[in-house]
Amino acid sequence: MSITYVERGPVDDVALSRLHDLAFGGILSGDVAPWSARLRAHSVGWVCAYDGDRLCGFVHACWDGGSHAFVLDTAVLPDLQGRGIGSELLRRLTALAREAGCEWLHVDYEPHLDGFYTAAGFTPTLAGLHRLG
């Protein structure tokens, strides 16, 4: 397996929507999100991972235009998880945020992901979530 990483490259909305579905529940909804437009409008950076031509991993960070960026949608295909792809995605995203002048990179995650994110350099903190809909 040879994984290649592309930073701020073109994004195929169909392929990324499929990856997102599989990584976050394993159910293919068939819905296609406008990822490319969203990333261009709101993201400080994104990184895609490819196994050959197959999109197998993704992460991006939105930002406030200042010193804070927020990690979102860290995703690796289930059959490739545990091989360091997610860690490399986060390492590269961290570098992009730093290059953009961000001083803080935030991430919210579920408790079972604590080891993954702390190994990537994040310090666990309390956070709040308010469901709006």
mmCIF file of C-alpha atoms in Angstrom:
data_model
loop_
_atom_site.group_PDB
_atom_site.id
_atom_site.type_symbol
_atom_site.label_atom_id
_atom_site.label_comp_id
_atom_site.label_asym_id
_atom_site.label_seq_id
_atom_site.Cartn_x
_atom_site.Cartn_y
_atom_site.Cartn_z
ATOM 1 C CA MET A 1 0.000 0.000 0.000
ATOM 2 C CA SER A 2 1.402 3.350 -1.056
ATOM 3 C CA ILE A 3 -0.591 6.336 0.175
ATOM 4 C CA THR A 4 -0.137 9.731 -1.442
ATOM 5 C CA TYR A 5 -1.258 13.001 0.121
ATOM 6 C CA VAL A 6 -2.495 16.091 -1.686
ATOM 7 C CA GLU A 7 -2.814 19.420 0.112
ATOM 8 C CA ARG A 8 -5.413 21.922 -1.091
ATOM 9 C CA GLY A 9 -5.944 19.908 -4.258
ATOM 10 C CA PRO A 10 -9.102 19.511 -6.294
ATOM 11 C CA VAL A 11 -11.950 17.758 -4.499
ATOM 12 C CA ASP A 12 -14.424 15.384 -6.110
ATOM 13 C CA ASP A 13 -17.719 16.021 -4.300
ATOM 14 C CA VAL A 14 -19.049 12.531 -5.068
ATOM 15 C CA ALA A 15 -15.920 10.711 -3.875
ATOM 16 C CA LEU A 16 -15.635 12.800 -0.713
ATOM 17 C CA SER A 17 -19.324 12.388 0.114
ATOM 18 C CA ARG A 18 -18.896 8.606 -0.249
ATOM 19 C CA LEU A 19 -15.790 8.591 1.971
ATOM 20 C CA HIS A 20 -17.589 10.676 4.585
ATOM 21 C CA ASP A 21 -20.575 8.306 4.598
ATOM 22 C CA LEU A 22 -18.365 5.238 5.003
ATOM 23 C CA ALA A 23 -16.117 6.752 7.675
ATOM 24 C CA PHE A 24 -18.977 8.194 9.727
ATOM 25 C CA GLY A 25 -21.360 5.297 9.962
ATOM 26 C CA GLY A 26 -20.811 3.018 7.024
ATOM 27 C CA ILE A 27 -24.128 3.798 5.349
ATOM 28 C CA LEU A 28 -24.026 5.187 1.834
ATOM 29 C CA SER A 29 -26.710 7.848 1.771
ATOM 30 C CA GLY A 30 -26.136 8.746 -1.851
ATOM 31 C CA ASP A 31 -26.349 12.426 -0.951
ATOM 32 C CA VAL A 32 -23.620 14.550 -2.520
ATOM 33 C CA ALA A 33 -22.435 17.529 -0.482
ATOM 34 C CA PRO A 34 -20.890 20.595 -2.145
ATOM 35 C CA TRP A 35 -17.480 19.963 -0.562
ATOM 36 C CA SER A 36 -15.405 21.823 -3.122
ATOM 37 C CA ALA A 37 -17.389 25.057 -2.792
ATOM 38 C CA ARG A 38 -17.461 24.827 1.015
ATOM 39 C CA LEU A 39 -13.714 24.300 1.235
ATOM 40 C CA ARG A 40 -12.925 27.230 -1.053
ATOM 41 C CA ALA A 41 -15.212 29.492 0.991
ATOM 42 C CA HIS A 42 -14.371 28.503 4.567
ATOM 43 C CA SER A 43 -11.278 26.361 4.860
ATOM 44 C CA VAL A 44 -7.777 27.348 5.862
ATOM 45 C CA GLY A 45 -6.660 24.086 4.279
ATOM 46 C CA TRP A 46 -7.482 20.478 3.544
ATOM 47 C CA VAL A 47 -5.592 17.297 2.865
ATOM 48 C CA CYS A 48 -6.704 14.280 0.841
ATOM 49 C CA ALA A 49 -5.135 10.823 1.008
ATOM 50 C CA TYR A 50 -5.186 8.451 -1.947
ATOM 51 C CA ASP A 51 -4.579 4.739 -2.241
ATOM 52 C CA GLY A 52 -3.813 4.711 -5.958
ATOM 53 C CA ASP A 53 -6.714 6.666 -7.478
ATOM 54 C CA ARG A 54 -9.082 5.893 -4.576
ATOM 55 C CA LEU A 55 -9.777 8.693 -2.102
ATOM 56 C CA CYS A 56 -9.157 6.983 1.226
ATOM 57 C CA GLY A 57 -8.710 9.855 3.700
ATOM 58 C CA PHE A 58 -9.542 13.501 4.250
ATOM 59 C CA VAL A 59 -9.369 16.279 6.814
ATOM 60 C CA HIS A 60 -9.870 20.039 6.725
ATOM 61 C CA ALA A 61 -9.887 23.027 9.019
ATOM 62 C CA CYS A 62 -12.176 26.031 8.994
ATOM 63 C CA TRP A 63 -10.932 29.213 10.557
ATOM 64 C CA ASP A 64 -11.918 32.546 11.952
ATOM 65 C CA GLY A 65 -9.601 34.453 9.608
ATOM 66 C CA GLY A 66 -7.301 35.091 12.548
ATOM 67 C CA SER A 67 -5.512 32.888 15.022
ATOM 68 C CA HIS A 68 -7.999 30.010 15.429
ATOM 69 C CA ALA A 69 -8.663 27.051 13.133
ATOM 70 C CA PHE A 70 -10.986 24.127 13.759
ATOM 71 C CA VAL A 71 -10.377 20.550 12.580
ATOM 72 C CA LEU A 72 -13.385 18.985 10.885
ATOM 73 C CA ASP A 73 -14.303 15.772 9.119
ATOM 74 C CA THR A 74 -11.220 13.671 9.833
ATOM 75 C CA ALA A 75 -12.082 10.575 7.800
ATOM 76 C CA VAL A 76 -10.292 7.399 6.712
ATOM 77 C CA LEU A 77 -11.928 4.477 4.968
ATOM 78 C CA PRO A 78 -12.749 1.829 7.573
ATOM 79 C CA ASP A 79 -10.633 -0.858 5.889
ATOM 80 C CA LEU A 80 -7.549 1.385 6.090
ATOM 81 C CA GLN A 81 -7.936 2.763 9.608
ATOM 82 C CA GLY A 82 -5.150 2.097 12.088
ATOM 83 C CA ARG A 83 -2.369 2.443 9.494
ATOM 84 C CA GLY A 84 -1.284 6.011 10.260
ATOM 85 C CA ILE A 85 -3.221 7.715 7.473
ATOM 86 C CA GLY A 86 -5.303 9.853 9.835
ATOM 87 C CA SER A 87 -2.216 10.842 11.804
ATOM 88 C CA GLU A 88 -0.434 11.954 8.637
ATOM 89 C CA LEU A 89 -3.502 13.882 7.499
ATOM 90 C CA LEU A 90 -3.521 15.762 10.821
ATOM 91 C CA ARG A 91 0.236 16.394 10.708
ATOM 92 C CA ARG A 92 -0.057 17.977 7.281
ATOM 93 C CA LEU A 93 -3.172 19.964 8.217
ATOM 94 C CA THR A 94 -1.416 21.314 11.305
ATOM 95 C CA ALA A 95 1.420 22.562 9.092
ATOM 96 C CA LEU A 96 -1.064 24.266 6.739
ATOM 97 C CA ALA A 97 -2.786 26.030 9.643
ATOM 98 C CA ARG A 98 0.568 27.133 11.066
ATOM 99 C CA GLU A 99 1.665 28.458 7.646
ATOM 100 C CA ALA A 100 -1.583 30.462 7.433
ATOM 101 C CA GLY A 101 -0.680 32.199 10.704
ATOM 102 C CA CYS A 102 -3.018 30.315 13.002
ATOM 103 C CA GLU A 103 -1.869 30.059 16.603
ATOM 104 C CA TRP A 104 -4.503 27.585 17.794
ATOM 105 C CA LEU A 105 -5.912 24.439 16.214
ATOM 106 C CA HIS A 106 -9.053 23.188 17.943
ATOM 107 C CA VAL A 107 -10.765 19.835 17.613
ATOM 108 C CA ASP A 108 -13.846 18.326 19.213
ATOM 109 C CA TYR A 109 -14.079 14.553 19.297
ATOM 110 C CA GLU A 110 -15.840 11.671 20.963
ATOM 111 C CA PRO A 111 -14.140 10.039 23.992
ATOM 112 C CA HIS A 112 -13.122 6.878 22.107
ATOM 113 C CA LEU A 113 -10.887 9.057 19.864
ATOM 114 C CA ASP A 114 -8.928 10.577 22.749
ATOM 115 C CA GLY A 115 -5.823 8.434 22.173
ATOM 116 C CA PHE A 116 -5.764 9.251 18.458
ATOM 117 C CA TYR A 117 -5.953 13.013 18.947
ATOM 118 C CA THR A 118 -3.603 13.193 21.934
ATOM 119 C CA ALA A 119 -1.030 11.155 19.965
ATOM 120 C CA ALA A 120 -1.390 13.811 17.234
ATOM 121 C CA GLY A 121 -0.427 16.536 19.720
ATOM 122 C CA PHE A 122 -3.807 17.771 20.902
ATOM 123 C CA THR A 123 -4.397 18.452 24.587
ATOM 124 C CA PRO A 124 -7.792 17.249 25.820
ATOM 125 C CA THR A 125 -10.048 20.108 26.919
ATOM 126 C CA LEU A 126 -13.673 20.464 27.845
ATOM 127 C CA ALA A 127 -15.873 21.717 25.061
ATOM 128 C CA GLY A 128 -19.536 22.443 24.652
ATOM 129 C CA LEU A 129 -21.989 21.495 21.953
ATOM 130 C CA HIS A 130 -25.356 23.079 21.313
ATOM 131 C CA ARG A 131 -27.591 21.247 18.836
ATOM 132 C CA LEU A 132 -29.453 23.890 16.848
ATOM 133 C CA GLY A 133 -31.799 21.765 14.835
#
